[in-house]
């Protein structure tokens, strides 16, 4: 398995003989204003897409965990070919169909494509009223013969749903969306340092990768902040925090 962070939550996976693109956000830097009711007015995305040899506009399969604009944008809808197989959560399929995509599958629980088995997981995109306003979000577990079981948690805080996904699937690789994204009121809507630490402690034998930082204005925890927090918890060498464009290769232990 090879996994590459493109930018923010956009990932490229080479897994089970498939090239898989997750949560594509392809827009140029600063084309979008700051999210409303957030602690600063920095325009989005804050950084450009990285220079990489990966042809991430030509995947074999696309996964979209939810349709917030920092996970699926008009630039991705324009650049991706319309017949690419696309997996999403139930209720989001019309977004892609209306954009002209012709091979859309809303995954209720499980789905299999070629040699890869997918299971959709749940999460909480924040707490209380804000969490309700943020709507439904999903993660995906990937399994294939000879590959490490992998869990893409999506936009969720640490709560019962990701804990249950880890318990049930025992993934060897876990990708979490960190950054402690938040509005001017309420709690974070993605994982902060304590959440990332909780994931690692729940799955001490797994490779934990933290992404979703330094690209969108309401993600208040930077890579440097997260690294410092994890160091204070004696976990700084146990969580990978990739730069944009950085990749890792993992073999299955099973």
GROMACS .gro file of C-alpha atoms in nm:
model
  254
    1UNK     CA    1   0.000   0.000   0.000
    2UNK     CA    2   0.116   0.348  -0.084
    3UNK     CA    3  -0.061   0.651   0.058
    4UNK     CA    4   0.013   1.010  -0.037
    5UNK     CA    5  -0.124   1.330   0.110
    6UNK     CA    6  -0.203   1.566  -0.174
    7UNK     CA    7  -0.342   1.857   0.033
    8UNK     CA    8  -0.581   1.896   0.327
    9UNK     CA    9  -0.798   1.579   0.316
   10UNK     CA   10  -0.717   1.486  -0.045
   11UNK     CA   11  -0.538   1.151  -0.050
   12UNK     CA   12  -0.398   0.921  -0.317
   13UNK     CA   13  -0.391   0.551  -0.237
   14UNK     CA   14  -0.231   0.273  -0.438
   15UNK     CA   15  -0.416  -0.019  -0.287
   16UNK     CA   16  -0.520  -0.362  -0.414
   17UNK     CA   17  -0.407  -0.281  -0.770
   18UNK     CA   18  -0.627   0.029  -0.771
   19UNK     CA   19  -0.537   0.397  -0.774
   20UNK     CA   20  -0.786   0.557  -0.535
   21UNK     CA   21  -0.848   0.931  -0.489
   22UNK     CA   22  -1.011   1.045  -0.164
   23UNK     CA   23  -1.193   1.376  -0.106
   24UNK     CA   24  -1.059   1.575  -0.401
   25UNK     CA   25  -1.027   1.951  -0.357
   26UNK     CA   26  -0.845   2.086  -0.661
   27UNK     CA   27  -0.916   2.460  -0.643
   28UNK     CA   28  -0.633   2.711  -0.675
   29UNK     CA   29  -0.509   2.891  -0.364
   30UNK     CA   30  -0.714   3.179  -0.221
   31UNK     CA   31  -1.000   3.151  -0.471
   32UNK     CA   32  -1.253   3.101  -0.190
   33UNK     CA   33  -1.316   3.339   0.100
   34UNK     CA   34  -1.277   3.240   0.461
   35UNK     CA   35  -1.553   3.020   0.597
   36UNK     CA   36  -1.811   3.237   0.775
   37UNK     CA   37  -1.814   3.267   1.153
   38UNK     CA   38  -1.453   3.153   1.181
   39UNK     CA   39  -1.168   3.304   1.384
   40UNK     CA   40  -0.982   3.469   1.093
   41UNK     CA   41  -1.043   3.601   0.742
   42UNK     CA   42  -0.774   3.411   0.553
   43UNK     CA   43  -0.881   3.305   0.205
   44UNK     CA   44  -0.895   2.938   0.106
   45UNK     CA   45  -0.714   2.722   0.024
   46UNK     CA   46  -0.418   2.877   0.199
   47UNK     CA   47  -0.163   2.678   0.000
   48UNK     CA   48  -0.136   2.551  -0.360
   49UNK     CA   49  -0.148   2.190  -0.466
   50UNK     CA   50   0.197   2.032  -0.435
   51UNK     CA   51   0.423   1.954  -0.726
   52UNK     CA   52   0.415   1.576  -0.763
   53UNK     CA   53   0.452   1.315  -1.035
   54UNK     CA   54   0.124   1.153  -0.922
   55UNK     CA   55  -0.148   1.192  -1.183
   56UNK     CA   56  -0.418   1.234  -0.922
   57UNK     CA   57  -0.672   1.361  -1.176
   58UNK     CA   58  -0.686   1.014  -1.334
   59UNK     CA   59  -0.778   0.764  -1.060
   60UNK     CA   60  -0.938   0.422  -1.098
   61UNK     CA   61  -1.185   0.505  -0.819
   62UNK     CA   62  -1.291   0.810  -0.618
   63UNK     CA   63  -1.417   0.815  -0.258
   64UNK     CA   64  -1.595   1.124  -0.125
   65UNK     CA   65  -1.663   1.106   0.249
   66UNK     CA   66  -1.905   1.403   0.238
   67UNK     CA   67  -1.966   1.698   0.010
   68UNK     CA   68  -1.843   1.999   0.207
   69UNK     CA   69  -1.649   2.219  -0.032
   70UNK     CA   70  -1.310   2.139   0.122
   71UNK     CA   71  -1.368   1.771   0.037
   72UNK     CA   72  -1.538   1.801  -0.302
   73UNK     CA   73  -1.518   2.116  -0.510
   74UNK     CA   74  -1.613   2.244  -0.853
   75UNK     CA   75  -1.256   2.211  -0.978
   76UNK     CA   76  -1.255   1.839  -0.898
   77UNK     CA   77  -1.597   1.795  -1.059
   78UNK     CA   78  -1.463   1.961  -1.374
   79UNK     CA   79  -1.128   1.783  -1.395
   80UNK     CA   80  -1.222   1.424  -1.313
   81UNK     CA   81  -1.357   1.208  -1.593
   82UNK     CA   82  -1.731   1.161  -1.566
   83UNK     CA   83  -1.730   0.780  -1.590
   84UNK     CA   84  -1.489   0.724  -1.301
   85UNK     CA   85  -1.639   0.493  -1.035
   86UNK     CA   86  -1.728   0.710  -0.736
   87UNK     CA   87  -1.826   0.596  -0.386
   88UNK     CA   88  -2.015   0.824  -0.149
   89UNK     CA   89  -2.250   0.815   0.148
   90UNK     CA   90  -2.626   0.770   0.098
   91UNK     CA   91  -2.793   1.104   0.039
   92UNK     CA   92  -2.498   1.259  -0.147
   93UNK     CA   93  -2.533   1.074  -0.476
   94UNK     CA   94  -2.741   1.342  -0.648
   95UNK     CA   95  -2.459   1.595  -0.605
   96UNK     CA   96  -2.241   1.383  -0.832
   97UNK     CA   97  -2.515   1.275  -1.071
   98UNK     CA   98  -2.616   1.638  -1.125
   99UNK     CA   99  -2.250   1.717  -1.196
  100UNK     CA  100  -2.256   1.459  -1.477
  101UNK     CA  101  -2.094   1.159  -1.311
  102UNK     CA  102  -2.235   0.834  -1.444
  103UNK     CA  103  -2.092   0.563  -1.217
  104UNK     CA  104  -2.193   0.669  -0.865
  105UNK     CA  105  -2.246   0.420  -0.580
  106UNK     CA  106  -2.393   0.528  -0.248
  107UNK     CA  107  -2.246   0.280   0.001
  108UNK     CA  108  -2.492   0.187   0.271
  109UNK     CA  109  -2.272  -0.056   0.461
  110UNK     CA  110  -2.035  -0.247   0.231
  111UNK     CA  111  -1.921  -0.250  -0.130
  112UNK     CA  112  -1.665  -0.444  -0.331
  113UNK     CA  113  -1.484  -0.318  -0.638
  114UNK     CA  114  -1.235  -0.543  -0.814
  115UNK     CA  115  -1.015  -0.681  -0.536
  116UNK     CA  116  -1.091  -0.417  -0.271
  117UNK     CA  117  -1.360  -0.443  -0.005
  118UNK     CA  118  -1.504  -0.119   0.132
  119UNK     CA  119  -1.705  -0.062   0.449
  120UNK     CA  120  -1.859   0.275   0.530
  121UNK     CA  121  -1.826   0.401   0.887
  122UNK     CA  122  -1.999   0.680   1.079
  123UNK     CA  123  -1.869   0.981   1.268
  124UNK     CA  124  -1.963   1.306   1.437
  125UNK     CA  125  -1.863   1.630   1.264
  126UNK     CA  126  -1.869   1.825   1.590
  127UNK     CA  127  -2.090   1.837   1.896
  128UNK     CA  128  -2.432   1.977   1.985
  129UNK     CA  129  -2.609   2.217   1.750
  130UNK     CA  130  -2.299   2.277   1.540
  131UNK     CA  131  -2.251   1.905   1.491
  132UNK     CA  132  -2.611   1.875   1.376
  133UNK     CA  133  -2.570   2.166   1.135
  134UNK     CA  134  -2.257   2.012   0.984
  135UNK     CA  135  -2.465   1.712   0.879
  136UNK     CA  136  -2.390   1.351   0.806
  137UNK     CA  137  -2.031   1.242   0.752
  138UNK     CA  138  -1.869   0.908   0.677
  139UNK     CA  139  -1.539   0.727   0.682
  140UNK     CA  140  -1.432   0.422   0.484
  141UNK     CA  141  -1.243   0.105   0.573
  142UNK     CA  142  -1.048  -0.064   0.292
  143UNK     CA  143  -0.944  -0.428   0.292
  144UNK     CA  144  -0.776  -0.642   0.025
  145UNK     CA  145  -0.572  -0.960   0.024
  146UNK     CA  146  -0.208  -0.884   0.095
  147UNK     CA  147  -0.278  -0.522   0.191
  148UNK     CA  148  -0.292  -0.362   0.538
  149UNK     CA  149  -0.645  -0.295   0.654
  150UNK     CA  150  -0.688   0.081   0.632
  151UNK     CA  151  -0.937   0.321   0.790
  152UNK     CA  152  -1.000   0.668   0.645
  153UNK     CA  153  -1.189   0.826   0.935
  154UNK     CA  154  -1.316   1.138   0.754
  155UNK     CA  155  -1.435   1.455   0.926
  156UNK     CA  156  -1.510   1.328   1.275
  157UNK     CA  157  -1.407   1.408   1.627
  158UNK     CA  158  -1.302   1.128   1.862
  159UNK     CA  159  -1.626   0.966   1.977
  160UNK     CA  160  -1.801   0.630   1.988
  161UNK     CA  161  -1.817   0.586   1.609
  162UNK     CA  162  -1.443   0.588   1.527
  163UNK     CA  163  -1.372   0.392   1.845
  164UNK     CA  164  -1.616   0.124   1.727
  165UNK     CA  165  -1.466   0.123   1.376
  166UNK     CA  166  -1.120   0.061   1.521
  167UNK     CA  167  -1.252  -0.212   1.751
  168UNK     CA  168  -1.446  -0.383   1.475
  169UNK     CA  169  -1.199  -0.368   1.187
  170UNK     CA  170  -0.861  -0.357   1.369
  171UNK     CA  171  -0.703  -0.144   1.093
  172UNK     CA  172  -0.327  -0.140   1.049
  173UNK     CA  173  -0.331   0.210   0.896
  174UNK     CA  174  -0.556   0.490   1.022
  175UNK     CA  175  -0.588   0.834   0.861
  176UNK     CA  176  -0.750   1.102   1.076
  177UNK     CA  177  -0.859   1.452   0.982
  178UNK     CA  178  -0.698   1.676   1.241
  179UNK     CA  179  -0.659   2.053   1.250
  180UNK     CA  180  -0.912   2.114   1.525
  181UNK     CA  181  -1.137   2.295   1.275
  182UNK     CA  182  -1.383   2.520   1.452
  183UNK     CA  183  -1.610   2.822   1.435
  184UNK     CA  184  -1.606   3.121   1.669
  185UNK     CA  185  -1.848   2.939   1.899
  186UNK     CA  186  -1.862   2.575   2.004
  187UNK     CA  187  -1.620   2.287   2.012
  188UNK     CA  188  -1.391   2.162   1.733
  189UNK     CA  189  -1.556   1.983   1.442
  190UNK     CA  190  -1.249   1.776   1.346
  191UNK     CA  191  -0.989   1.611   1.564
  192UNK     CA  192  -0.762   1.818   1.784
  193UNK     CA  193  -0.448   1.700   1.959
  194UNK     CA  194  -0.624   1.511   2.236
  195UNK     CA  195  -0.842   1.333   1.981
  196UNK     CA  196  -0.544   1.223   1.774
  197UNK     CA  197  -0.374   1.100   2.090
  198UNK     CA  198  -0.689   0.905   2.179
  199UNK     CA  199  -0.686   0.734   1.838
  200UNK     CA  200  -0.325   0.630   1.883
  201UNK     CA  201  -0.391   0.496   2.231
  202UNK     CA  202  -0.695   0.305   2.103
  203UNK     CA  203  -0.483   0.149   1.827
  204UNK     CA  204  -0.126   0.136   1.959
  205UNK     CA  205  -0.009  -0.106   1.692
  206UNK     CA  206  -0.149   0.090   1.396
  207UNK     CA  207   0.021   0.346   1.178
  208UNK     CA  208  -0.172   0.668   1.251
  209UNK     CA  209  -0.149   0.946   0.993
  210UNK     CA  210  -0.284   1.295   1.071
  211UNK     CA  211  -0.385   1.520   0.781
  212UNK     CA  212  -0.631   1.812   0.728
  213UNK     CA  213  -0.399   2.092   0.849
  214UNK     CA  214  -0.250   2.420   0.724
  215UNK     CA  215  -0.478   2.452   0.420
  216UNK     CA  216  -0.821   2.581   0.532
  217UNK     CA  217  -0.872   2.889   0.748
  218UNK     CA  218  -1.080   2.736   1.029
  219UNK     CA  219  -0.832   2.454   1.099
  220UNK     CA  220  -0.673   2.617   1.401
  221UNK     CA  221  -0.421   2.345   1.493
  222UNK     CA  222  -0.120   2.346   1.262
  223UNK     CA  223   0.117   2.058   1.197
  224UNK     CA  224   0.365   2.226   1.433
  225UNK     CA  225   0.098   2.261   1.703
  226UNK     CA  226  -0.001   1.895   1.672
  227UNK     CA  227   0.359   1.779   1.680
  228UNK     CA  228   0.421   1.981   1.998
  229UNK     CA  229   0.107   1.846   2.163
  230UNK     CA  230   0.196   1.487   2.080
  231UNK     CA  231   0.548   1.542   2.215
  232UNK     CA  232   0.395   1.656   2.545
  233UNK     CA  233   0.202   1.327   2.552
  234UNK     CA  234   0.511   1.119   2.464
  235UNK     CA  235   0.351   1.028   2.131
  236UNK     CA  236   0.549   1.250   1.894
  237UNK     CA  237   0.724   0.959   1.722
  238UNK     CA  238   0.409   0.748   1.700
  239UNK     CA  239   0.192   0.962   1.471
  240UNK     CA  240   0.289   1.053   1.114
  241UNK     CA  241   0.219   1.413   1.011
  242UNK     CA  242   0.290   1.432   0.636
  243UNK     CA  243   0.371   1.739   0.435
  244UNK     CA  244   0.165   1.808   0.123
  245UNK     CA  245   0.287   1.566  -0.143
  246UNK     CA  246   0.457   1.332   0.105
  247UNK     CA  247   0.390   0.958   0.077
  248UNK     CA  248   0.436   0.642   0.281
  249UNK     CA  249   0.445   0.273   0.194
  250UNK     CA  250   0.308   0.008   0.431
  251UNK     CA  251   0.308  -0.369   0.410
  252UNK     CA  252   0.049  -0.588   0.577
  253UNK     CA  253   0.158  -0.757   0.897
  254UNK     CA  254  -0.103  -1.028   0.851
   0.00000   0.00000   0.00000
